[in-house]
mmCIF file of C-alpha atoms in Angstrom:
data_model
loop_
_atom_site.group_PDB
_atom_site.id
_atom_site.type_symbol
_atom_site.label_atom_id
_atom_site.label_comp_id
_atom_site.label_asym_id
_atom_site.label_seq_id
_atom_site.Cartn_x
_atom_site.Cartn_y
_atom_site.Cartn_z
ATOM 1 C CA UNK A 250 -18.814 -65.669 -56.625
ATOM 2 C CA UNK A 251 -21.268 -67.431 -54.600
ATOM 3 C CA UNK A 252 -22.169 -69.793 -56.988
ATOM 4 C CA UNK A 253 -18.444 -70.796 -58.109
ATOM 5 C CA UNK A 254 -17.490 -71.075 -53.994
ATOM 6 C CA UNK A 255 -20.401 -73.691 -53.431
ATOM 7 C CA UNK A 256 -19.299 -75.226 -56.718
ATOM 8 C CA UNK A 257 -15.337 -75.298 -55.641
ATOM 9 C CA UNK A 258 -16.415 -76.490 -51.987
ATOM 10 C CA UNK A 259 -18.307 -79.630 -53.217
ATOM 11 C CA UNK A 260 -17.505 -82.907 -52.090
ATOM 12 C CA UNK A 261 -17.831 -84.092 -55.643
ATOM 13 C CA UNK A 262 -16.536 -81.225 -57.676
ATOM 14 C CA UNK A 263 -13.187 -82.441 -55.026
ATOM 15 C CA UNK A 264 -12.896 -85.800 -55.802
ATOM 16 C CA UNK A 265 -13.815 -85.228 -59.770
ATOM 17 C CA UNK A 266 -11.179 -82.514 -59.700
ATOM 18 C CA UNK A 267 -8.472 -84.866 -58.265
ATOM 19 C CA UNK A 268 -9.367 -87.396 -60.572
ATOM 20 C CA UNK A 269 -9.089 -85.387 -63.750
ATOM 21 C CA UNK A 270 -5.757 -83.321 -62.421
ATOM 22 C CA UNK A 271 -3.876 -86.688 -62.103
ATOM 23 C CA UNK A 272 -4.663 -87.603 -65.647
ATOM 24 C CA UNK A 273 -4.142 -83.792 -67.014
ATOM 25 C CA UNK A 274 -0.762 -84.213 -65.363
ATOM 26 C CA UNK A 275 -0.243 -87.670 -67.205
ATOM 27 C CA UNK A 276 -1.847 -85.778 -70.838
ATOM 28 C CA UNK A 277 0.719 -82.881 -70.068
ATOM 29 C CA UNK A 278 3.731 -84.116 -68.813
ATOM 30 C CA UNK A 279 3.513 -87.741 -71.175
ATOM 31 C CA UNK A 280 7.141 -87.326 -72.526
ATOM 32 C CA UNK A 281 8.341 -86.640 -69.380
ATOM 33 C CA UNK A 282 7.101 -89.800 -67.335
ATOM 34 C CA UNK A 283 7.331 -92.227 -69.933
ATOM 35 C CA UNK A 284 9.810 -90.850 -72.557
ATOM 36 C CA UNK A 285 9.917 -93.135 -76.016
ATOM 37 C CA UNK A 286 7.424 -94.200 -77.905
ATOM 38 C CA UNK A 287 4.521 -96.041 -75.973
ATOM 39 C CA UNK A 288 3.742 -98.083 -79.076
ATOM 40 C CA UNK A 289 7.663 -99.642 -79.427
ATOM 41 C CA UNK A 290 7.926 -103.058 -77.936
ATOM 42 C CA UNK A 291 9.938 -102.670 -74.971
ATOM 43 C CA UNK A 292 10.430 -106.086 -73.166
ATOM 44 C CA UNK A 293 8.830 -109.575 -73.765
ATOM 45 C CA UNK A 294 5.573 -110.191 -74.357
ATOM 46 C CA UNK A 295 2.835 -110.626 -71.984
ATOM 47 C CA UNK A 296 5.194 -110.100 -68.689
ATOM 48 C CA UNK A 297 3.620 -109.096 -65.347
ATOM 49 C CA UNK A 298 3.924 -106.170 -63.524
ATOM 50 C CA UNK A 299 7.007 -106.086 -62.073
ATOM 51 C CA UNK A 300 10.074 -103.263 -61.234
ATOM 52 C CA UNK A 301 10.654 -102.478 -64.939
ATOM 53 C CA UNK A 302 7.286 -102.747 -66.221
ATOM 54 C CA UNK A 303 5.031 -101.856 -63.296
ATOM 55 C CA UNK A 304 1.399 -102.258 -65.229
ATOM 56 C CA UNK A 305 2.892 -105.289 -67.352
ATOM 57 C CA UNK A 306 3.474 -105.802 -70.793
ATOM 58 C CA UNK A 307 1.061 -106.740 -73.376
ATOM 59 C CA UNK A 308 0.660 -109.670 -76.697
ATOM 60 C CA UNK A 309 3.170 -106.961 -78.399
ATOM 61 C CA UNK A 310 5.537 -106.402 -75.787
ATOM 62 C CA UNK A 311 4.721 -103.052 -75.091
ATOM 63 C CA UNK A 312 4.704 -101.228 -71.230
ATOM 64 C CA UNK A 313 1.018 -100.976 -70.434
ATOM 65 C CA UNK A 314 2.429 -98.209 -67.802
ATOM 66 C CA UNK A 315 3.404 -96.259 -71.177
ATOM 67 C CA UNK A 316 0.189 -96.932 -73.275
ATOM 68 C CA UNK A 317 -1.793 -96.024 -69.862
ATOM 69 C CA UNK A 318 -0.136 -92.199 -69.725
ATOM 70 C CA UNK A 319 0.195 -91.325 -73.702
ATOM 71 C CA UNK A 320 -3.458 -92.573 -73.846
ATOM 72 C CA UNK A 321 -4.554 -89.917 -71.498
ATOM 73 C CA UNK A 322 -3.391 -87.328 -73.924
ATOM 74 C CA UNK A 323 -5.519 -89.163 -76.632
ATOM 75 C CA UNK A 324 -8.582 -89.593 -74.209
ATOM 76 C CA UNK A 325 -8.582 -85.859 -72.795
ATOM 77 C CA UNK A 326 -8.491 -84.521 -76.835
ATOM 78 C CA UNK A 327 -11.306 -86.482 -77.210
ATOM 79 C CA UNK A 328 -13.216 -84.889 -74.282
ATOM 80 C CA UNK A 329 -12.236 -81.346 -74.899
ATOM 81 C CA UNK A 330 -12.061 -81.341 -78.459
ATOM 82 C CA UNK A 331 -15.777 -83.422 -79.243
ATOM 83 C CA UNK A 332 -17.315 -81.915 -75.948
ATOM 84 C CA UNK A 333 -16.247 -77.998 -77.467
ATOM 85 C CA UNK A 334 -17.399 -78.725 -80.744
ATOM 86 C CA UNK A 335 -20.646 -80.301 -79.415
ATOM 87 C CA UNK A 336 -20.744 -76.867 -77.209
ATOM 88 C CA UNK A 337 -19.966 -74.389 -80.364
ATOM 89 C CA UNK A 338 -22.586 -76.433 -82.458
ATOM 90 C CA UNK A 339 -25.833 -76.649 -80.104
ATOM 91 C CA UNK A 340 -25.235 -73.538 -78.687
ATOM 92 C CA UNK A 341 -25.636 -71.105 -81.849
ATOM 93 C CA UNK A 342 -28.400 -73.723 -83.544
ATOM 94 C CA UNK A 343 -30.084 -74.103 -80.083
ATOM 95 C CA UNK A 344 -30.223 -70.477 -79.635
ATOM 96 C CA UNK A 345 -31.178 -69.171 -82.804
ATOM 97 C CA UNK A 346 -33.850 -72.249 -82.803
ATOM 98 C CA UNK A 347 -35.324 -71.098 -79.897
ATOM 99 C CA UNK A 348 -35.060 -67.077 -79.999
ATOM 100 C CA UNK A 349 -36.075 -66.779 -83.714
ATOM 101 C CA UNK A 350 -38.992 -69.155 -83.395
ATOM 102 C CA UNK A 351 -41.475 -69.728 -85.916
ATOM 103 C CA UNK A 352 -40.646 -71.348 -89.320
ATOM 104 C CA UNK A 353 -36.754 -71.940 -88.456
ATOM 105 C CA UNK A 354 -37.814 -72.964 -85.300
ATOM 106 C CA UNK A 355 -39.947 -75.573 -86.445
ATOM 107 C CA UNK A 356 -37.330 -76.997 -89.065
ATOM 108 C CA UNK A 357 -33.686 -76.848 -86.488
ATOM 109 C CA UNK A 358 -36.319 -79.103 -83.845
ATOM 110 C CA UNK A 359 -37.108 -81.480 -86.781
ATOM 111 C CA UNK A 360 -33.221 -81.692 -87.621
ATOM 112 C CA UNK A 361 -32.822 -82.275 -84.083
ATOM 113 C CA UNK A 362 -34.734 -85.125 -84.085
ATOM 114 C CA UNK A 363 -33.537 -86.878 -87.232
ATOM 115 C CA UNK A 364 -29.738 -86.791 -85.280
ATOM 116 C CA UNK A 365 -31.277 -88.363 -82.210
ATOM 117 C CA UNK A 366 -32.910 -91.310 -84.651
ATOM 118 C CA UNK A 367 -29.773 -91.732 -86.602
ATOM 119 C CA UNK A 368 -28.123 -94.843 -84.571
ATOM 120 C CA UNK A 369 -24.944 -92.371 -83.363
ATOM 121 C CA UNK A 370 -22.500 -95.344 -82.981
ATOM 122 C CA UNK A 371 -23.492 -96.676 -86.559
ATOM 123 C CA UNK A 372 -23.221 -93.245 -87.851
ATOM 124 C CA UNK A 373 -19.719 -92.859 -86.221
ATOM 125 C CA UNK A 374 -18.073 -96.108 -87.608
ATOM 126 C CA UNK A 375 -19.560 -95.566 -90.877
ATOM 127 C CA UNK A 376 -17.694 -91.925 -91.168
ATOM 128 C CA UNK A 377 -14.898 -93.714 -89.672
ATOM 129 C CA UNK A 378 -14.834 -95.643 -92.639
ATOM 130 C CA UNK A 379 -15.028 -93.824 -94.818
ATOM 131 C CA UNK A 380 -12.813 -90.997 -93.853
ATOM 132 C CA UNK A 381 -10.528 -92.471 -91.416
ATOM 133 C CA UNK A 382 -9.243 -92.793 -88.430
ATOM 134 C CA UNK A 383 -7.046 -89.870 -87.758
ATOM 135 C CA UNK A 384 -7.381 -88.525 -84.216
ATOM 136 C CA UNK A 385 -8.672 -84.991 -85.287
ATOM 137 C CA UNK A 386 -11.214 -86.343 -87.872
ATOM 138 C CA UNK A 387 -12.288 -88.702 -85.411
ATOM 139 C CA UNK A 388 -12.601 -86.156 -82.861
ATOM 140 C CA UNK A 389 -14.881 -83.615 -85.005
ATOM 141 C CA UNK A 390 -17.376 -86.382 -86.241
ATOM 142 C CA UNK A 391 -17.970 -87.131 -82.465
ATOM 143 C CA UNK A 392 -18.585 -83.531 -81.569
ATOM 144 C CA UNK A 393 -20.442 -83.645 -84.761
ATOM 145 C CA UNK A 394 -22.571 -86.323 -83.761
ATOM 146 C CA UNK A 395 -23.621 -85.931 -80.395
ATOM 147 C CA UNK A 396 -24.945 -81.896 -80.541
ATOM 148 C CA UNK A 397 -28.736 -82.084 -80.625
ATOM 149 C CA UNK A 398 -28.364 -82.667 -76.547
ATOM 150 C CA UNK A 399 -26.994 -79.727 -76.133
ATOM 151 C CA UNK A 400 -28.704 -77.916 -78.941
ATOM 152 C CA UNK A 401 -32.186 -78.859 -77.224
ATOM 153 C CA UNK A 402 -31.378 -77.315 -73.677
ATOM 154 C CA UNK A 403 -30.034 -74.238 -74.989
ATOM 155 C CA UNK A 404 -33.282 -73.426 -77.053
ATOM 156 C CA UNK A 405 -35.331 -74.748 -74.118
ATOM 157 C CA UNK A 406 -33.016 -72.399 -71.855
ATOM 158 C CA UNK A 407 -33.458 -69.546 -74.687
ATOM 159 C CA UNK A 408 -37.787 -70.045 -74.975
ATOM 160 C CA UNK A 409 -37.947 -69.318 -70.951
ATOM 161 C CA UNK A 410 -35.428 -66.422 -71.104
ATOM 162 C CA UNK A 411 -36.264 -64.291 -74.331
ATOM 163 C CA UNK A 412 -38.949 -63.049 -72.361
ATOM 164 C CA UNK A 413 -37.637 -61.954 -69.592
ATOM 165 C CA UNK A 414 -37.913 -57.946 -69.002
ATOM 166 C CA UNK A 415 -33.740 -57.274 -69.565
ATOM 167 C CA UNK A 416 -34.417 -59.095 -72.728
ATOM 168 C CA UNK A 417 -36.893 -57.126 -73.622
ATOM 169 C CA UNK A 418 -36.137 -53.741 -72.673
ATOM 170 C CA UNK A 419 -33.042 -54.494 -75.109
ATOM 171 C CA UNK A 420 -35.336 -54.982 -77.877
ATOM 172 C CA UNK A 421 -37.315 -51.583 -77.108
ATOM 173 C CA UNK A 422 -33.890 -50.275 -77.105
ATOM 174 C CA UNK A 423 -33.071 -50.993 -80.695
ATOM 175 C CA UNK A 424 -30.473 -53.590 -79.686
ATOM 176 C CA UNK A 425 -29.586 -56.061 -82.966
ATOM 177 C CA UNK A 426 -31.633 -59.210 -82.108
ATOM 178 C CA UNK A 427 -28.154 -61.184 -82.691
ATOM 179 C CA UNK A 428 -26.123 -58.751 -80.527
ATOM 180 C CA UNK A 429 -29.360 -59.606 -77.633
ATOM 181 C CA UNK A 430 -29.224 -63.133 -77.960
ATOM 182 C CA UNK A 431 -25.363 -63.893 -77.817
ATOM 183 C CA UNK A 432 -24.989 -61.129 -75.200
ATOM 184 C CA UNK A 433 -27.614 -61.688 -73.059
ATOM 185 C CA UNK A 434 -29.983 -64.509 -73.259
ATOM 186 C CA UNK A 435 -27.220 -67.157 -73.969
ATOM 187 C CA UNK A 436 -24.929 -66.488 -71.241
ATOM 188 C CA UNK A 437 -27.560 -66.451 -68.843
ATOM 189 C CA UNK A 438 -29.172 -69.715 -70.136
ATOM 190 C CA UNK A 439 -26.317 -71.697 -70.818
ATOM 191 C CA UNK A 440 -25.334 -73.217 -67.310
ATOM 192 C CA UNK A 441 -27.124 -76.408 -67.942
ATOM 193 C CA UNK A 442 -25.454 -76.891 -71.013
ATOM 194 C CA UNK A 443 -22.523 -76.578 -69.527
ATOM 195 C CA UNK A 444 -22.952 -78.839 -67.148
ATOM 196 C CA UNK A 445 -24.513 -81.800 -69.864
ATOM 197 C CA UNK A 446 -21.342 -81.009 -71.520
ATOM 198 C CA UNK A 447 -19.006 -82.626 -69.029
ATOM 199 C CA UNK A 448 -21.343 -86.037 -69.632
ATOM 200 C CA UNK A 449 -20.219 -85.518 -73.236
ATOM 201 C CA UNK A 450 -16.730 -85.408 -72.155
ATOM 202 C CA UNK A 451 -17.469 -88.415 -71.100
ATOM 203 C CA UNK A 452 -19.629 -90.220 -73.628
ATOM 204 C CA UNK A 453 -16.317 -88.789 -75.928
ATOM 205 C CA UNK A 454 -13.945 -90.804 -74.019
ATOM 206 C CA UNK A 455 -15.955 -94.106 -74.133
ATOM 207 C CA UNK A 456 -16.326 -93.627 -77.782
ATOM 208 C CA UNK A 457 -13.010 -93.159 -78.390
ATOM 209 C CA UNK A 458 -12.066 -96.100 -76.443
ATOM 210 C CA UNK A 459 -14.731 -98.177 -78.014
ATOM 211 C CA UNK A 460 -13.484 -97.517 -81.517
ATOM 212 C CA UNK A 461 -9.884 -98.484 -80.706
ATOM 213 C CA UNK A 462 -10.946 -101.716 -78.974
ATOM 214 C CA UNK A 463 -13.019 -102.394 -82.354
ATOM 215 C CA UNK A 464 -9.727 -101.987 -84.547
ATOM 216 C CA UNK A 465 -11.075 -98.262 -86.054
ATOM 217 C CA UNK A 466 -8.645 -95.587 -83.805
ATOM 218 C CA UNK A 467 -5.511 -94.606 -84.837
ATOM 219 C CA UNK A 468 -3.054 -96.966 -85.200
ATOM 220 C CA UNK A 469 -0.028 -94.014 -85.075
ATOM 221 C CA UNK A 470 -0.837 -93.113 -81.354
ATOM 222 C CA UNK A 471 -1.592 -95.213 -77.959
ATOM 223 C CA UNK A 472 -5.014 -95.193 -76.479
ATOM 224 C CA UNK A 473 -6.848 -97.460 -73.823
ATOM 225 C CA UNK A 474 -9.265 -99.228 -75.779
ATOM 226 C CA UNK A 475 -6.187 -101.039 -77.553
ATOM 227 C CA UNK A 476 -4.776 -102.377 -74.526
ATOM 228 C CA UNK A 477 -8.041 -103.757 -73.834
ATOM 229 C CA UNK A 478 -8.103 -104.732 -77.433
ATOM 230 C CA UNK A 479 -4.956 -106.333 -77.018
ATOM 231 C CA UNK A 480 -6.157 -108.570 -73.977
ATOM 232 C CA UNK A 481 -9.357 -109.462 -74.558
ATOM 233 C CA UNK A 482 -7.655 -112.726 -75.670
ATOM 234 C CA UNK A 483 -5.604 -113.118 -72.954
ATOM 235 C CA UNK A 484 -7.842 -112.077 -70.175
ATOM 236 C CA UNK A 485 -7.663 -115.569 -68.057
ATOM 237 C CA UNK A 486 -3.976 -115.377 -68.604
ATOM 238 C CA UNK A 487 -3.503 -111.531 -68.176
ATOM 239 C CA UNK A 488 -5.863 -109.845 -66.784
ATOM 240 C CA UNK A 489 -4.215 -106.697 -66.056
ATOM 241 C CA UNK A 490 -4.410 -106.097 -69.694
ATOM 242 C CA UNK A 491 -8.488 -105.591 -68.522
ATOM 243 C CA UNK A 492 -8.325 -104.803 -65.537
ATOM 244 C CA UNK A 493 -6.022 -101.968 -65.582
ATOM 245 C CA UNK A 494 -7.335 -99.825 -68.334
ATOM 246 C CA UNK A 495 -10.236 -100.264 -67.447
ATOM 247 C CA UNK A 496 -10.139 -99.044 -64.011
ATOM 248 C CA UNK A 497 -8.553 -96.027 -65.826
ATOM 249 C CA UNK A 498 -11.213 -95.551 -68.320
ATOM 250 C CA UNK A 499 -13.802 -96.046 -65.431
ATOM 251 C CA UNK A 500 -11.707 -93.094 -63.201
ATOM 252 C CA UNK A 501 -12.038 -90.350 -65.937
ATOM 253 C CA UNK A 502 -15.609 -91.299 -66.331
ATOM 254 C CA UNK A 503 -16.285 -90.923 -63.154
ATOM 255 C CA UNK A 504 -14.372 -87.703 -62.879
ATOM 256 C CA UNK A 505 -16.876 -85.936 -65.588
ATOM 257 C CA UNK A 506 -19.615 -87.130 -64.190
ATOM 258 C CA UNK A 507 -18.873 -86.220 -60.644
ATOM 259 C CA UNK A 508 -18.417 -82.711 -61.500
ATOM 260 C CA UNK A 509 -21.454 -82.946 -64.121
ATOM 261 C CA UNK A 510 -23.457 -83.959 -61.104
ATOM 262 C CA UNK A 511 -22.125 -80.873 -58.827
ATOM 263 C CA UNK A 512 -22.391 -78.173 -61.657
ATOM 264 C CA UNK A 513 -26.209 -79.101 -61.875
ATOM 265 C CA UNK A 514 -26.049 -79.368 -58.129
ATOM 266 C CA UNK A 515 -24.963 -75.701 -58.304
ATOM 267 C CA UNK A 516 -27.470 -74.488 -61.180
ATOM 268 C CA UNK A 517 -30.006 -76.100 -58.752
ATOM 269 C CA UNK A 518 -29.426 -74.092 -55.645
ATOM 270 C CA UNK A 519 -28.992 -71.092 -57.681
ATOM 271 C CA UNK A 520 -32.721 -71.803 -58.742
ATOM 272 C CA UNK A 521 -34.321 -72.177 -55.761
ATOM 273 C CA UNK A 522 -32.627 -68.763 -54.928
ATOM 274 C CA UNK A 523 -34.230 -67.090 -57.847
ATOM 275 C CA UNK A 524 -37.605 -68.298 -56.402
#
């Protein structure tokens, strides 16, 4: 409890949680603040923002207002969806990696190193490709991409905790090694993943916005990167088409890492505490 209230009470846990509740709100209620489809050309193109289209239009005629809220949805799948399967992924390999040792140990770090030399932006647009562009394939090949991170702290986390006396006074107590390790060594250890986690939430939204700017996102559902797809040849003309997506884009970001920043803040002070 003491840990969560100096987490809650942070200035930047705050600000990143006021960020992030304005665009869950937007993700949530989408059909309710900008009901139609965001995609449907709803005035002329490349108007201003004025009383009926307050963010502008863009090339296509469409309300940049309505692209900015139904993209939210799109950008927080992204972070949830890659950033959880990133979590599921290096937490069982890290684990077992680290609390098994040995052999398997020495193979799972060498696999972990082969996905950190892979170019992970070439490797995405490739499956892309090759698969498509559907929002939920696109979603597990980033959480399938971007794992080893977390994969490395948890068997770092899991090599300074399996020998711990609770750990092994379980052992001495016939306890099944799997039962040990998912019951007690991971949840103790895997704070810091949690907390490079929200990064990925945030490396998952500036993929996903990358790929739609480059023509490779869905084309069936709005996102950010294609309104600043759609004005990076207007940009002298309209530069809200830039500017205001990308403020967005830069908001959310921000909002991950602030409360990345006060989790480890937290995991820190609980540290020196231990010591």
């Amino acid at each position: 409890m003491r840990r969560l209230k100096i987490f809650i009470t942070n200035k930047q846990t705050i600000i990143g949680l006021c960020i992030l509740s304005v665009l869950l709100v937007f993700a949530i209620f989408a059909p309710v603040i900008s009901p139609g489809d965001p995609l449907f050309s709803k005035g002329a193109p490349i108007q201003r923002p004025n009383k009926e289209h307050i963010f502008g239009t863009d090339n296509m005629g469409r309300d940049v207002w309505a692209m900015i809220v139904w993209g939210s949805r799109i950008s927080m799948v992204f972070a949830f969806g890659a950033a959880g399967i990133s979590l599921i992924i290096g937490v069982v390999l890290g684990a077992l990696s680290g609390y098994i040792g040995g052999v398997f140990d020495d193979i799972m770090s060498r696999i972990f190193e082969v996905f950190y030399i892979i170019p992970r932006t070439f490797l995405i647009i490739l499956m892309v490709a090759i698969f498509g562009s559907s929002v939920t394939l696109m979603v597990i090949i980033v959480g399938a991409t971007i794992w080893p991170s977390n994969a490395k702290i948890m068997r770092a986390q899991v090599l300074t905790l399996k020998s711990r006396t609770y750990v092994q006074a379980a052992e001495v107590a016939g306890g099944k090694r799997l039962s040990i390790l998912f019951r007690h060594v991971v949840p103790n250890g895997i704070g810091p993943v949690l907390s490079n986690s929200t990064l990925q939430m945030a490396q998952a939204v500036l993929t996903e916005a990358s790929l739609s700017f480059l023509g490779l996102g869905d084309p069936s559902v709005a996102s950010w990167g294609k309104i600043l797809q759609a004005g990076q040849s207007h940009i002298s003309s309209a530069p809200w088409l830039v500017i205001i997506p990308g403020i967005v884009i830069a908001l959310m970001l921000l909002a991950f890492n602030l409360l990345g920043t006060a989790l480890q803040m937290t995991l820190n002070i609980k540290q020196q505490l231990i010591e």
